[in-house]
PDB file of C-alpha atoms in Angstrom:
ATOM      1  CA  UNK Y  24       0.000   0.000   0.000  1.00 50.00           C
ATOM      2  CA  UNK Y  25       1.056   3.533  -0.461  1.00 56.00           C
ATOM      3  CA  UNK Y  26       0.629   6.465   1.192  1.00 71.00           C
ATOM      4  CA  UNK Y  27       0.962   9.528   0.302  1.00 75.00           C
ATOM      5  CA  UNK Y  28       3.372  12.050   1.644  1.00 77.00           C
ATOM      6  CA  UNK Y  29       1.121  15.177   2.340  1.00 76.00           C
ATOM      7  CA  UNK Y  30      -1.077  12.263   4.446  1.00 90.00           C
ATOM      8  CA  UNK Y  31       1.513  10.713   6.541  1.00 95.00           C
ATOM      9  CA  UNK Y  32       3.012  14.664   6.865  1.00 96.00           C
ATOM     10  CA  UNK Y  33      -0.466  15.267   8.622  1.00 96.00           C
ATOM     11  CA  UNK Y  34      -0.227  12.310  10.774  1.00 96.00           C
ATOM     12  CA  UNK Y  35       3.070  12.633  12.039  1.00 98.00           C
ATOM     13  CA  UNK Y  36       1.974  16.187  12.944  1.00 98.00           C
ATOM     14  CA  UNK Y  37      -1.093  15.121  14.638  1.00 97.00           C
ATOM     15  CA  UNK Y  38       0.945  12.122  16.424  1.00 98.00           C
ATOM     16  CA  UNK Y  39       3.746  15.068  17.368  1.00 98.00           C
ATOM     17  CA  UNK Y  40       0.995  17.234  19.186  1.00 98.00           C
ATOM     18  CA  UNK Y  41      -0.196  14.002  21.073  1.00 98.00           C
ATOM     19  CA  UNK Y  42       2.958  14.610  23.229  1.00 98.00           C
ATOM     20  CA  UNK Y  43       2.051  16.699  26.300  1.00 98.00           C
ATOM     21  CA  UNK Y  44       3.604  17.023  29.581  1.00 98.00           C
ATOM     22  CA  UNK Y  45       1.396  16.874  31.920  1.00 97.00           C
ATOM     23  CA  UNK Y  46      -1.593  15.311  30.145  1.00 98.00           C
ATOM     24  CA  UNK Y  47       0.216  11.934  28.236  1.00 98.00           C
ATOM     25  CA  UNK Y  48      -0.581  10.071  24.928  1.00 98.00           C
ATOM     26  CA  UNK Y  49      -1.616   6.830  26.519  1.00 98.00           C
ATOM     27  CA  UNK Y  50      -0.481   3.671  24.213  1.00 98.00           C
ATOM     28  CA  UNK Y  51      -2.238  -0.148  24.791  1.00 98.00           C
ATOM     29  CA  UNK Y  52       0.152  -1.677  22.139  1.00 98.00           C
ATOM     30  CA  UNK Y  53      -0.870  -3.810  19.854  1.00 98.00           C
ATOM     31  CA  UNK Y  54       0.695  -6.839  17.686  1.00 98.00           C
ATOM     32  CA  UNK Y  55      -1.186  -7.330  14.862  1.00 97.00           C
ATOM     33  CA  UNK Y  56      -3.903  -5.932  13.278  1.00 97.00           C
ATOM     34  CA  UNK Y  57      -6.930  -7.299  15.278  1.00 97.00           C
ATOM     35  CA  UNK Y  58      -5.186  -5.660  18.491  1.00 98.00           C
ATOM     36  CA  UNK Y  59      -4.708  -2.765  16.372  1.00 98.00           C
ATOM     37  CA  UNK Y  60      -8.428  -2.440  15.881  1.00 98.00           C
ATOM     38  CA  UNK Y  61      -9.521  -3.198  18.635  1.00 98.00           C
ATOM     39  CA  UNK Y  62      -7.190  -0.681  20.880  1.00 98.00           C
ATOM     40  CA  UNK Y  63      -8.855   1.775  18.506  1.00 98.00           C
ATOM     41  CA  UNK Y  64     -11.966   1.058  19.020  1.00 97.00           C
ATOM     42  CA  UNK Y  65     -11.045   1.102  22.721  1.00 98.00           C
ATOM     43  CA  UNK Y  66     -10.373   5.416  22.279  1.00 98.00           C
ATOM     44  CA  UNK Y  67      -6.863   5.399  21.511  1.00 98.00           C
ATOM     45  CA  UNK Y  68      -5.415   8.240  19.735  1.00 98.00           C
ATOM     46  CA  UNK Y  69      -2.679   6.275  18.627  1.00 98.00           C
ATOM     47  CA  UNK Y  70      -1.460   2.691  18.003  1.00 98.00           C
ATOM     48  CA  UNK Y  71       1.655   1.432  19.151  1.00 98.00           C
ATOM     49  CA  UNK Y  72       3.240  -2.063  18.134  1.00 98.00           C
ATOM     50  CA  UNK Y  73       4.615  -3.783  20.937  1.00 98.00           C
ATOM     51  CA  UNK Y  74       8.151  -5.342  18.934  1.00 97.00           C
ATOM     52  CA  UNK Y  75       7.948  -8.396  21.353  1.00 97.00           C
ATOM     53  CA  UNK Y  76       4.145  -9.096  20.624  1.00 98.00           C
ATOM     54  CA  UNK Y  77       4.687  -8.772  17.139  1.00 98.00           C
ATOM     55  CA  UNK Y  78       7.530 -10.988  16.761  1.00 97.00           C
ATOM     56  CA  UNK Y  79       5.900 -13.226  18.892  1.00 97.00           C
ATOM     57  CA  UNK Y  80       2.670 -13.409  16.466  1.00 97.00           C
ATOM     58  CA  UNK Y  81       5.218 -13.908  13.546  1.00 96.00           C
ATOM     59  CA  UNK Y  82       6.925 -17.086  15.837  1.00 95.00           C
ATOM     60  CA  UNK Y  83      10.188 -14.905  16.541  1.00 95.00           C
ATOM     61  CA  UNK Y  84      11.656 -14.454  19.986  1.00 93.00           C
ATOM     62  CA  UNK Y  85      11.778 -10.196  20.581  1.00 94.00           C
ATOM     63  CA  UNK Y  86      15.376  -8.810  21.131  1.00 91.00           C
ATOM     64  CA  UNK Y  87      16.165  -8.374  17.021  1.00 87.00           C
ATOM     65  CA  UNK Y  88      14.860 -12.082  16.084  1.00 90.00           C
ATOM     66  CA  UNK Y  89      12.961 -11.112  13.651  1.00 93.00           C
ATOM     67  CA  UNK Y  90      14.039  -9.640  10.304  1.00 93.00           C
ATOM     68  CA  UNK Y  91      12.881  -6.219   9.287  1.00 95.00           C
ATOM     69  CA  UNK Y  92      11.106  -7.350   5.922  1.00 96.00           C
ATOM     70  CA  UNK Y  93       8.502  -9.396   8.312  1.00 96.00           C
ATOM     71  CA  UNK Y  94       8.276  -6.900  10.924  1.00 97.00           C
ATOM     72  CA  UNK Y  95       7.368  -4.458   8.397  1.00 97.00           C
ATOM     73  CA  UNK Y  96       4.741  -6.045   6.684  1.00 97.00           C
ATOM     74  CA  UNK Y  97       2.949  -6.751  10.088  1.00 98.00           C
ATOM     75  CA  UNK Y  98       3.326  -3.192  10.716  1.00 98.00           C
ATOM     76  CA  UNK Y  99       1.614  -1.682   6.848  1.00 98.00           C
ATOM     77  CA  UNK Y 100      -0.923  -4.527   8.045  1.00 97.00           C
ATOM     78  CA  UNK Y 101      -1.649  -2.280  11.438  1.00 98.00           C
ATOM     79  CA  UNK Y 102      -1.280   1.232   9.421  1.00 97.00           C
ATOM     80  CA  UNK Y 103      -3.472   0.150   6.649  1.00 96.00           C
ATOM     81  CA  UNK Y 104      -6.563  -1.344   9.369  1.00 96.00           C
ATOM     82  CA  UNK Y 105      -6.579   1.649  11.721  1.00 96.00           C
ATOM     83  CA  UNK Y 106      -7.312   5.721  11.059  1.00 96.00           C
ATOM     84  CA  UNK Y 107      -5.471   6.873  13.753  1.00 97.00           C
ATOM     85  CA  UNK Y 108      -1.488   7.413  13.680  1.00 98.00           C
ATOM     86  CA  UNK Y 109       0.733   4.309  13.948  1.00 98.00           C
ATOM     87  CA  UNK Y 110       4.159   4.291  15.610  1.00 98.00           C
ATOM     88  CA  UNK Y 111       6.328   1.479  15.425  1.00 98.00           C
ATOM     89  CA  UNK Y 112       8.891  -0.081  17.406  1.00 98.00           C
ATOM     90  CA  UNK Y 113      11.522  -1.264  15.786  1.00 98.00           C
ATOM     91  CA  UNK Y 114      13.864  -2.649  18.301  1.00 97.00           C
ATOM     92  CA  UNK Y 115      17.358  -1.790  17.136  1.00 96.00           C
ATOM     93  CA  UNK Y 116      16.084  -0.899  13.600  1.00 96.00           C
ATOM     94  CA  UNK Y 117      16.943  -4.448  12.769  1.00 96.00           C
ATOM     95  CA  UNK Y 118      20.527  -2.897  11.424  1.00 95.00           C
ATOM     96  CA  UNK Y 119      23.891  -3.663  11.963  1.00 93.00           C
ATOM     97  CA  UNK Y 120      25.132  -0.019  10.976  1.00 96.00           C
ATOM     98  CA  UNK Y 121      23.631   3.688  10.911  1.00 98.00           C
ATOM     99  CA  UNK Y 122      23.150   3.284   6.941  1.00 98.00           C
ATOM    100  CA  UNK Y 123      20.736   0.230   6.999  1.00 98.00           C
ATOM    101  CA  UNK Y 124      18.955   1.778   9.840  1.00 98.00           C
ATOM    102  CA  UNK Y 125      18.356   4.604   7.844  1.00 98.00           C
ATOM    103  CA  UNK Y 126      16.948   1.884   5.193  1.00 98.00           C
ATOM    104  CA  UNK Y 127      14.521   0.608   7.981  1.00 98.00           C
ATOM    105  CA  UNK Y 128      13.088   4.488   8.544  1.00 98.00           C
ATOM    106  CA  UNK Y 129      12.683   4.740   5.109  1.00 98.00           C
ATOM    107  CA  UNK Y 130      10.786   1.037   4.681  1.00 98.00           C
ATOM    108  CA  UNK Y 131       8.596   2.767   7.714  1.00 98.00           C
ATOM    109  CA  UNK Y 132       6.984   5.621   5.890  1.00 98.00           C
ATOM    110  CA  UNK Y 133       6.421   3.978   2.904  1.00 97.00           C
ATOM    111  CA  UNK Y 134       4.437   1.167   5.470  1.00 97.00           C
ATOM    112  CA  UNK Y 135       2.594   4.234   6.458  1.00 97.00           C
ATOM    113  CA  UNK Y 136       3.992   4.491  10.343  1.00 98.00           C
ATOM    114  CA  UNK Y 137       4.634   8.085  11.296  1.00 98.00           C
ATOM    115  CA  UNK Y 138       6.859   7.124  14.435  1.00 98.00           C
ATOM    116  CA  UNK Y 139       9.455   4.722  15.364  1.00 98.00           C
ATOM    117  CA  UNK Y 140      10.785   3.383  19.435  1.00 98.00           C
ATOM    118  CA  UNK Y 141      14.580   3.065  18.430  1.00 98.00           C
ATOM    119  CA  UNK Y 142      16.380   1.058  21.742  1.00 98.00           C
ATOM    120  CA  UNK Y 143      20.321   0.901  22.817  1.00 97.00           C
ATOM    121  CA  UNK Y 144      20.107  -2.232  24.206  1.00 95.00           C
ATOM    122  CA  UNK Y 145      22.807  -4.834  22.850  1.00 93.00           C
ATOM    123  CA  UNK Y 146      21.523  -8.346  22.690  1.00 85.00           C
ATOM    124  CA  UNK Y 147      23.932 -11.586  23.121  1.00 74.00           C
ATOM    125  CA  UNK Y 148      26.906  -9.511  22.479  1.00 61.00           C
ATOM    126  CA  UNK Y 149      29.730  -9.773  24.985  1.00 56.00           C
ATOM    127  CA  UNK Y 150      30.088  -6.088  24.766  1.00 65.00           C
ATOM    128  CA  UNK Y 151      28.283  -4.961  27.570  1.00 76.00           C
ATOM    129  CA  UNK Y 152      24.192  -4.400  27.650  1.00 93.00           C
ATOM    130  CA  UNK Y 153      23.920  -1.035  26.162  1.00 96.00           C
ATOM    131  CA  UNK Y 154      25.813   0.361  22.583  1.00 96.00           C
ATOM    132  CA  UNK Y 155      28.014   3.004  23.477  1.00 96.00           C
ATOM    133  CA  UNK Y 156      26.286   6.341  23.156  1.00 98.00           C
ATOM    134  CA  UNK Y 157      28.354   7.682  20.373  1.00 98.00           C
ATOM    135  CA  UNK Y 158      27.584   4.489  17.684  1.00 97.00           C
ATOM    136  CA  UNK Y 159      23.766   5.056  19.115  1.00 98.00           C
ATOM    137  CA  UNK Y 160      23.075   8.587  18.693  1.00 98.00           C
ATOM    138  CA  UNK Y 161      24.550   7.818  14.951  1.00 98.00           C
ATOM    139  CA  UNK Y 162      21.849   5.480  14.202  1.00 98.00           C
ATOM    140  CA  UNK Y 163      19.578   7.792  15.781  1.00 98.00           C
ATOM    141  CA  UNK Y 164      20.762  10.939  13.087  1.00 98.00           C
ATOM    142  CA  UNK Y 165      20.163   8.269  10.258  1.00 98.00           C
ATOM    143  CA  UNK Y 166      16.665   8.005  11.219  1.00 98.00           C
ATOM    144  CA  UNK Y 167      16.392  10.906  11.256  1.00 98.00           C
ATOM    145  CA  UNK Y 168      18.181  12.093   8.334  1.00 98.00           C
ATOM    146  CA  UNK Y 169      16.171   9.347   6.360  1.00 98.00           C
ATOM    147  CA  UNK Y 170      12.771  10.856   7.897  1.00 97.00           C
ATOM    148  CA  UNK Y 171      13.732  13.826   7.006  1.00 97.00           C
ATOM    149  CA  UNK Y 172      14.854  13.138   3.503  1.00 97.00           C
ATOM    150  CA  UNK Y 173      11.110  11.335   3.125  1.00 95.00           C
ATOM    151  CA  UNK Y 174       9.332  14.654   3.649  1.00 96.00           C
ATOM    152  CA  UNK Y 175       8.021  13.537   6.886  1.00 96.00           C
ATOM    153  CA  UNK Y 176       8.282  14.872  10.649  1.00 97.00           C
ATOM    154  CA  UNK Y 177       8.474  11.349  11.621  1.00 98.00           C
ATOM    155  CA  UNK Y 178       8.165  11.129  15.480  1.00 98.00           C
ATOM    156  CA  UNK Y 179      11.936   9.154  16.947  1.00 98.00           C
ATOM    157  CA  UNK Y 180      11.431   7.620  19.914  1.00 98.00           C
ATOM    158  CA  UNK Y 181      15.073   6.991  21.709  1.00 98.00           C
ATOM    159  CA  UNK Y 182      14.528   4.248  24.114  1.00 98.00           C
ATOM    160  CA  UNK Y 183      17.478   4.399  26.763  1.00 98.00           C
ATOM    161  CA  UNK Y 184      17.443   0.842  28.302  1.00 97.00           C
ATOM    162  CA  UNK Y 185      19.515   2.027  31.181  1.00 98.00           C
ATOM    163  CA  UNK Y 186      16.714   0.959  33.858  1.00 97.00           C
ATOM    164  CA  UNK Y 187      15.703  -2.270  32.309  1.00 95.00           C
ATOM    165  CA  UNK Y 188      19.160  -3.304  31.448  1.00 94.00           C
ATOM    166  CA  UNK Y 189      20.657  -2.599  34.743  1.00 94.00           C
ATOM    167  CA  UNK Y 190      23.099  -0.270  33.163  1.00 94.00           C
ATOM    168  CA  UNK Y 191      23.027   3.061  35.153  1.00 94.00           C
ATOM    169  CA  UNK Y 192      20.652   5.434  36.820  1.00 97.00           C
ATOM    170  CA  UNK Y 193      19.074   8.374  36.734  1.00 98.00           C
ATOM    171  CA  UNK Y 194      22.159   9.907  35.749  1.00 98.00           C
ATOM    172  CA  UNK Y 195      23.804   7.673  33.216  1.00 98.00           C
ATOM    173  CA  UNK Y 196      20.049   7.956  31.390  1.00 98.00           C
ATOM    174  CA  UNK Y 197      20.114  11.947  31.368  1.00 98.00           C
ATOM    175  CA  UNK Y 198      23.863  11.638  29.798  1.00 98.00           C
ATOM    176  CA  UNK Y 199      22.208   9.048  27.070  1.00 98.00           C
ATOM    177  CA  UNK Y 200      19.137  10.984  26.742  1.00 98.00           C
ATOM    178  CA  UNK Y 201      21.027  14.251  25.366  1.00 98.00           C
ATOM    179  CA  UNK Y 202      23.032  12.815  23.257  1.00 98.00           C
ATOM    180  CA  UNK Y 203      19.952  11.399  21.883  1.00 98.00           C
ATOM    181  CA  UNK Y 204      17.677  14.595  21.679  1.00 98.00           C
ATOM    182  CA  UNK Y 205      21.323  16.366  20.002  1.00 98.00           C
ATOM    183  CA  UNK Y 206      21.170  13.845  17.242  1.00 98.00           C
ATOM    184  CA  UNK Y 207      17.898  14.113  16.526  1.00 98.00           C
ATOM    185  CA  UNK Y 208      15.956  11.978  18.745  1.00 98.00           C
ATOM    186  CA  UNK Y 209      11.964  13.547  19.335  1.00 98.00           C
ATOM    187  CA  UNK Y 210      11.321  11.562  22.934  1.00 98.00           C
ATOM    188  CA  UNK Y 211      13.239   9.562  25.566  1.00 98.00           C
ATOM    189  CA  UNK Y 212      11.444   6.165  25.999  1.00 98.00           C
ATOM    190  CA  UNK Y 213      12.788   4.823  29.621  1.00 98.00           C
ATOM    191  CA  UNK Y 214      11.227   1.358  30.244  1.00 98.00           C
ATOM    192  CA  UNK Y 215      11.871   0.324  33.791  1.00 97.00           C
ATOM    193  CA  UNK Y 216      11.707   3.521  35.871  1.00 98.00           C
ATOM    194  CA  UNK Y 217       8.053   3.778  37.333  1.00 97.00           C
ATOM    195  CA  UNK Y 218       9.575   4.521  41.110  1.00 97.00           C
ATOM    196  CA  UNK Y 219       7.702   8.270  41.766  1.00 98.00           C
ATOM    197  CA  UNK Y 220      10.782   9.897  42.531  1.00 98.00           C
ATOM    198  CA  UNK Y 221      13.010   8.409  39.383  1.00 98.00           C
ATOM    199  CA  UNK Y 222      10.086   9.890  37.145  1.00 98.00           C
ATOM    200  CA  UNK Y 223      10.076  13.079  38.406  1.00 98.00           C
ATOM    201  CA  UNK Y 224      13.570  13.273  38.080  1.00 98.00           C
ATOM    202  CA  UNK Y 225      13.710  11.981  34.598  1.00 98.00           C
ATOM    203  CA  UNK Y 226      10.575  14.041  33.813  1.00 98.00           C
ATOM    204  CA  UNK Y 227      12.314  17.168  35.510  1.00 98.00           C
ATOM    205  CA  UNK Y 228      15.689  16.246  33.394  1.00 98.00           C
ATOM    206  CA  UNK Y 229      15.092  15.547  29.727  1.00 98.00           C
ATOM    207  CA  UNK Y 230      14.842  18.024  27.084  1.00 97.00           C
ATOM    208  CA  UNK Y 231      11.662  16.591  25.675  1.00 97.00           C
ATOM    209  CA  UNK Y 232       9.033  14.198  26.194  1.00 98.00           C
ATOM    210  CA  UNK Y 233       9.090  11.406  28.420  1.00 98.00           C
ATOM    211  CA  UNK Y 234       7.491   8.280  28.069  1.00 98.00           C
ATOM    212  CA  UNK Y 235       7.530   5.543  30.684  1.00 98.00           C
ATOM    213  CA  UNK Y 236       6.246   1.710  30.033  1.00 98.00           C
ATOM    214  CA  UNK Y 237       3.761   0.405  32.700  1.00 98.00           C
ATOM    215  CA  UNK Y 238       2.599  -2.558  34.171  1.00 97.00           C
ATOM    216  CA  UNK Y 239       0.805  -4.661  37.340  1.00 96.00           C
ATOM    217  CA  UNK Y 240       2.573  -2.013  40.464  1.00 95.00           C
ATOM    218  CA  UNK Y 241       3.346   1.013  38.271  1.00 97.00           C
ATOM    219  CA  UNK Y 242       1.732   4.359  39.782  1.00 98.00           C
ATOM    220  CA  UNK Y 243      -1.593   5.177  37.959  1.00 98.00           C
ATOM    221  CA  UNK Y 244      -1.698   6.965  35.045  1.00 98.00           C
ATOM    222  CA  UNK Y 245      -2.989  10.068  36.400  1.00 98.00           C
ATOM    223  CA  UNK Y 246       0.130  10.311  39.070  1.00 98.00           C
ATOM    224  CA  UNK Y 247       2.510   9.924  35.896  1.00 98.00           C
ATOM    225  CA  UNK Y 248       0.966  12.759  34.496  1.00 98.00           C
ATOM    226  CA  UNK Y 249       1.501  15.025  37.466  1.00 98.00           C
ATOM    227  CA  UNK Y 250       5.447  14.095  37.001  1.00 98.00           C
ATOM    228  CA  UNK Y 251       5.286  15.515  34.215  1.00 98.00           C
ATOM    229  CA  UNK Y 252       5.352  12.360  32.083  1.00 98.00           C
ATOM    230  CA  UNK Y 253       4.125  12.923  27.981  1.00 98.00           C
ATOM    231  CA  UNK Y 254       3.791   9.490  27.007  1.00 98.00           C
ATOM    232  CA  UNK Y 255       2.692   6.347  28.636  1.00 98.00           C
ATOM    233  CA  UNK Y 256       3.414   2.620  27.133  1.00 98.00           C
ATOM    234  CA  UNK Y 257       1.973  -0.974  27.766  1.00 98.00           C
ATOM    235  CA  UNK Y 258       4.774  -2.167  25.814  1.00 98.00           C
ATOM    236  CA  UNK Y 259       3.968  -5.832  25.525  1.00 98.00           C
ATOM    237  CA  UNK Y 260       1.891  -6.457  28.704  1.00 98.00           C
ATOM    238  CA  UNK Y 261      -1.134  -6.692  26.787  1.00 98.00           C
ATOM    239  CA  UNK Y 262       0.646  -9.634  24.494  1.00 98.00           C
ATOM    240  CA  UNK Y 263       1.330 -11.360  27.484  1.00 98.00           C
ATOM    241  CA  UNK Y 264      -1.675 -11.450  29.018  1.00 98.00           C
ATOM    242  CA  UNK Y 265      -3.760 -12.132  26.016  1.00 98.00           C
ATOM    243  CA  UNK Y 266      -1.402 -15.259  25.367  1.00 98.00           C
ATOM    244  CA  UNK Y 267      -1.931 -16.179  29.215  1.00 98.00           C
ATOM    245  CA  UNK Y 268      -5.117 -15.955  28.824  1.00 98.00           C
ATOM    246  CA  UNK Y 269      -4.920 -18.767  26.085  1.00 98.00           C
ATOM    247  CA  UNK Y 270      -2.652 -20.887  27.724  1.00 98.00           C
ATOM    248  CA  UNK Y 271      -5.486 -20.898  30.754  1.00 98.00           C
ATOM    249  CA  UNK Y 272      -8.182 -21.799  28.487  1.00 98.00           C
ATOM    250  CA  UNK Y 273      -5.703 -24.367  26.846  1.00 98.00           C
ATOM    251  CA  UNK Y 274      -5.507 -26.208  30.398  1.00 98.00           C
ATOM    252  CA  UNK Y 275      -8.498 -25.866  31.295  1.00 98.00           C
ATOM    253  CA  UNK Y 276     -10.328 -27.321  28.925  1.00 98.00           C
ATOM    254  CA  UNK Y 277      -8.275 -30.321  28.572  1.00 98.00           C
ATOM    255  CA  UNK Y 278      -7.528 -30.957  32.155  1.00 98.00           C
ATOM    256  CA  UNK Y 279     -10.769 -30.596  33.821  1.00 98.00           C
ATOM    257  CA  UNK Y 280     -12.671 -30.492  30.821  1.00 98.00           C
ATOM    258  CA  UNK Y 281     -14.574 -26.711  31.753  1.00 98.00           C
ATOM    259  CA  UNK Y 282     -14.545 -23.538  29.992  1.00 97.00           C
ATOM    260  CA  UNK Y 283     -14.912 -20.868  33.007  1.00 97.00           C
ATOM    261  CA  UNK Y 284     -11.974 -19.289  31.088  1.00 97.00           C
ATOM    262  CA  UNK Y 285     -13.879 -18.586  28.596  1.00 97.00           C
ATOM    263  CA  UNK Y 286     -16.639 -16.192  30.416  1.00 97.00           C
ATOM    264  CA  UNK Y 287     -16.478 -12.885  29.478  1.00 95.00           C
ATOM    265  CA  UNK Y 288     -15.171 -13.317  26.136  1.00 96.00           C
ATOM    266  CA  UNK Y 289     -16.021 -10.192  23.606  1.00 96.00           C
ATOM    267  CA  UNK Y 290     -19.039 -11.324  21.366  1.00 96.00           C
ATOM    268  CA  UNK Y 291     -18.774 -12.967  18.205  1.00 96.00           C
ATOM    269  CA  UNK Y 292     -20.358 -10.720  15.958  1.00 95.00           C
ATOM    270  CA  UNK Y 293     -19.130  -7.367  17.453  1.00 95.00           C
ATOM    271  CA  UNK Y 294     -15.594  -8.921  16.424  1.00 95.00           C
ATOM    272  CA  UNK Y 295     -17.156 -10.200  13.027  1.00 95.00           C
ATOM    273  CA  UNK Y 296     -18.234  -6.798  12.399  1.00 94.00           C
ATOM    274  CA  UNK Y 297     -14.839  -4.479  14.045  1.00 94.00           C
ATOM    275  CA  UNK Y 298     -12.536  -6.961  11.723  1.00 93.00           C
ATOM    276  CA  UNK Y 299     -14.568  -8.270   8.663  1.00 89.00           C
ATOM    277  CA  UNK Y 300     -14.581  -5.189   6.876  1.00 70.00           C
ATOM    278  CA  UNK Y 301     -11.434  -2.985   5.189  1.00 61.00           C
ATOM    279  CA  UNK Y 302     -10.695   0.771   5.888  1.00 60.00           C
TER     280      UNK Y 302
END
């Protein structure tokens, strides 16, 4: 499918002005594009992809398993089925160097995605658990030279993994952070700090918006906002409840042969109706 540029110039604007201290864009992410429809039908203003639920749907492990033509077409599959912006994450940009993840941007756009989560986090390399801040905030000015280059304000999303990696504090993410915003970053995504006082801090401390990922015994969303927080992520909770929900119905119904799992399931042709039909 494509899209065309004055469109997707909109969108990323709209998406852009989603971002407000104080009163945050609040993402359920979704994997694929049933989730993607139904989190907008749910009142979203936005759908995020969740990398790990999507490369789980596409029998990948997350952490760069899965290759970027794949990804991709699961994510045109979400843009196309919703009317709202789409942002993707695209783990490392599923790149080995600044130039291909400059390719991945580009493949983005034309997919019709007007934002991208791009994360420092190394995986199985002996290196250490983060890429060093200089190599990241190059891949970070590819995207956005390549954004740029597209004729679209596409929204970058620098995840600093500090917190969830184990790799620093509140003060090793600030350091990451501007580097970040100075190559062209939009956001600072920092999955694992929900601790009240961290947020603030981090809220108080980057040069743009914040967006923190929550979960079962993160603060409400309403406390986040008074931080200061402009951005608030399931990341793949959702995924992982939906498959545990499965998995429960799984064993229930062949072990003791009952379907209470199954109460409260959405009705059939509500979803017949939500997913039978193109946009």
């Amino acid at each position: 499918m494509t899209h065309p540029t004055a469109t997707l110039r909109d969108r990323a604007l709209a998406f852009r002005a989603l971002h407000v201290p104080g009163r945050p864009l609040v993402l359920p992410n979704a994997w694929d594009l049933a989730s993607a429809r139904l989190v907008e039908e749910a009142g979203a203003a936005a759908v995020a992809t969740t990398s790990a639920g999507l490369a789980w749907a596409l029998g990948a492990a997350d952490g760069d398993g899965v290759d970027r033509e794949r990804a991709l077409r699961a994510v045109a599959e979400i843009a196309g089925a919703v009317d709202v912006p789409v942002t993707a994450d695209i783990e490392s940009g599923y790149a080995d160097d600044p130039a291909s993840v400059g390719d991945t941007v580009r493949a983005v756009v034309a997919a019709g995605a007007v934002g991208v989560n791009i994360e420092d986090a190394l995986h199985g390399a002996a290196e250490g658990p983060l890429r060093p801040v200089t190599e990241q905030a190059e891949r970070i000015a590819a995207a956005r030279e390549a954004a740029d280059a597209a004729g679209v304000p596409l929204f970058v999303n620098a995840r600093v993994d500090t917190f969830l990696r184990g790799a620093g504090g509140v003060d090793r993410t600030l350091e990451r952070a501007a580097a970040y915003r100075a190559a062209g970053a939009d956001g600072i995504f920092v999955p694992g700090a929900v601790d009240p006082g961290t947020v603030g801090e981090l809220a108080a401390g980057v040069d743009g918006p914040l967006n923190v990922m929550v979960g079962p015994g993160a603060p409400p969303i309403a406390d986040l906002a008074a931080l200061g927080v402009a951005r608030v992520s399931a990341g793949s909770g959702i995924a992982q409840a939906a498959h545990a929900l499965v998995r429960r119905a799984a064993r229930e119904l062949l072990g003791t042969g009952t379907y209470g799992t199954l109460v409260g399931g959405l009705d059939y042709a509500e979803l017949n109706t939500l997913l039978g039909g193109a946009r």
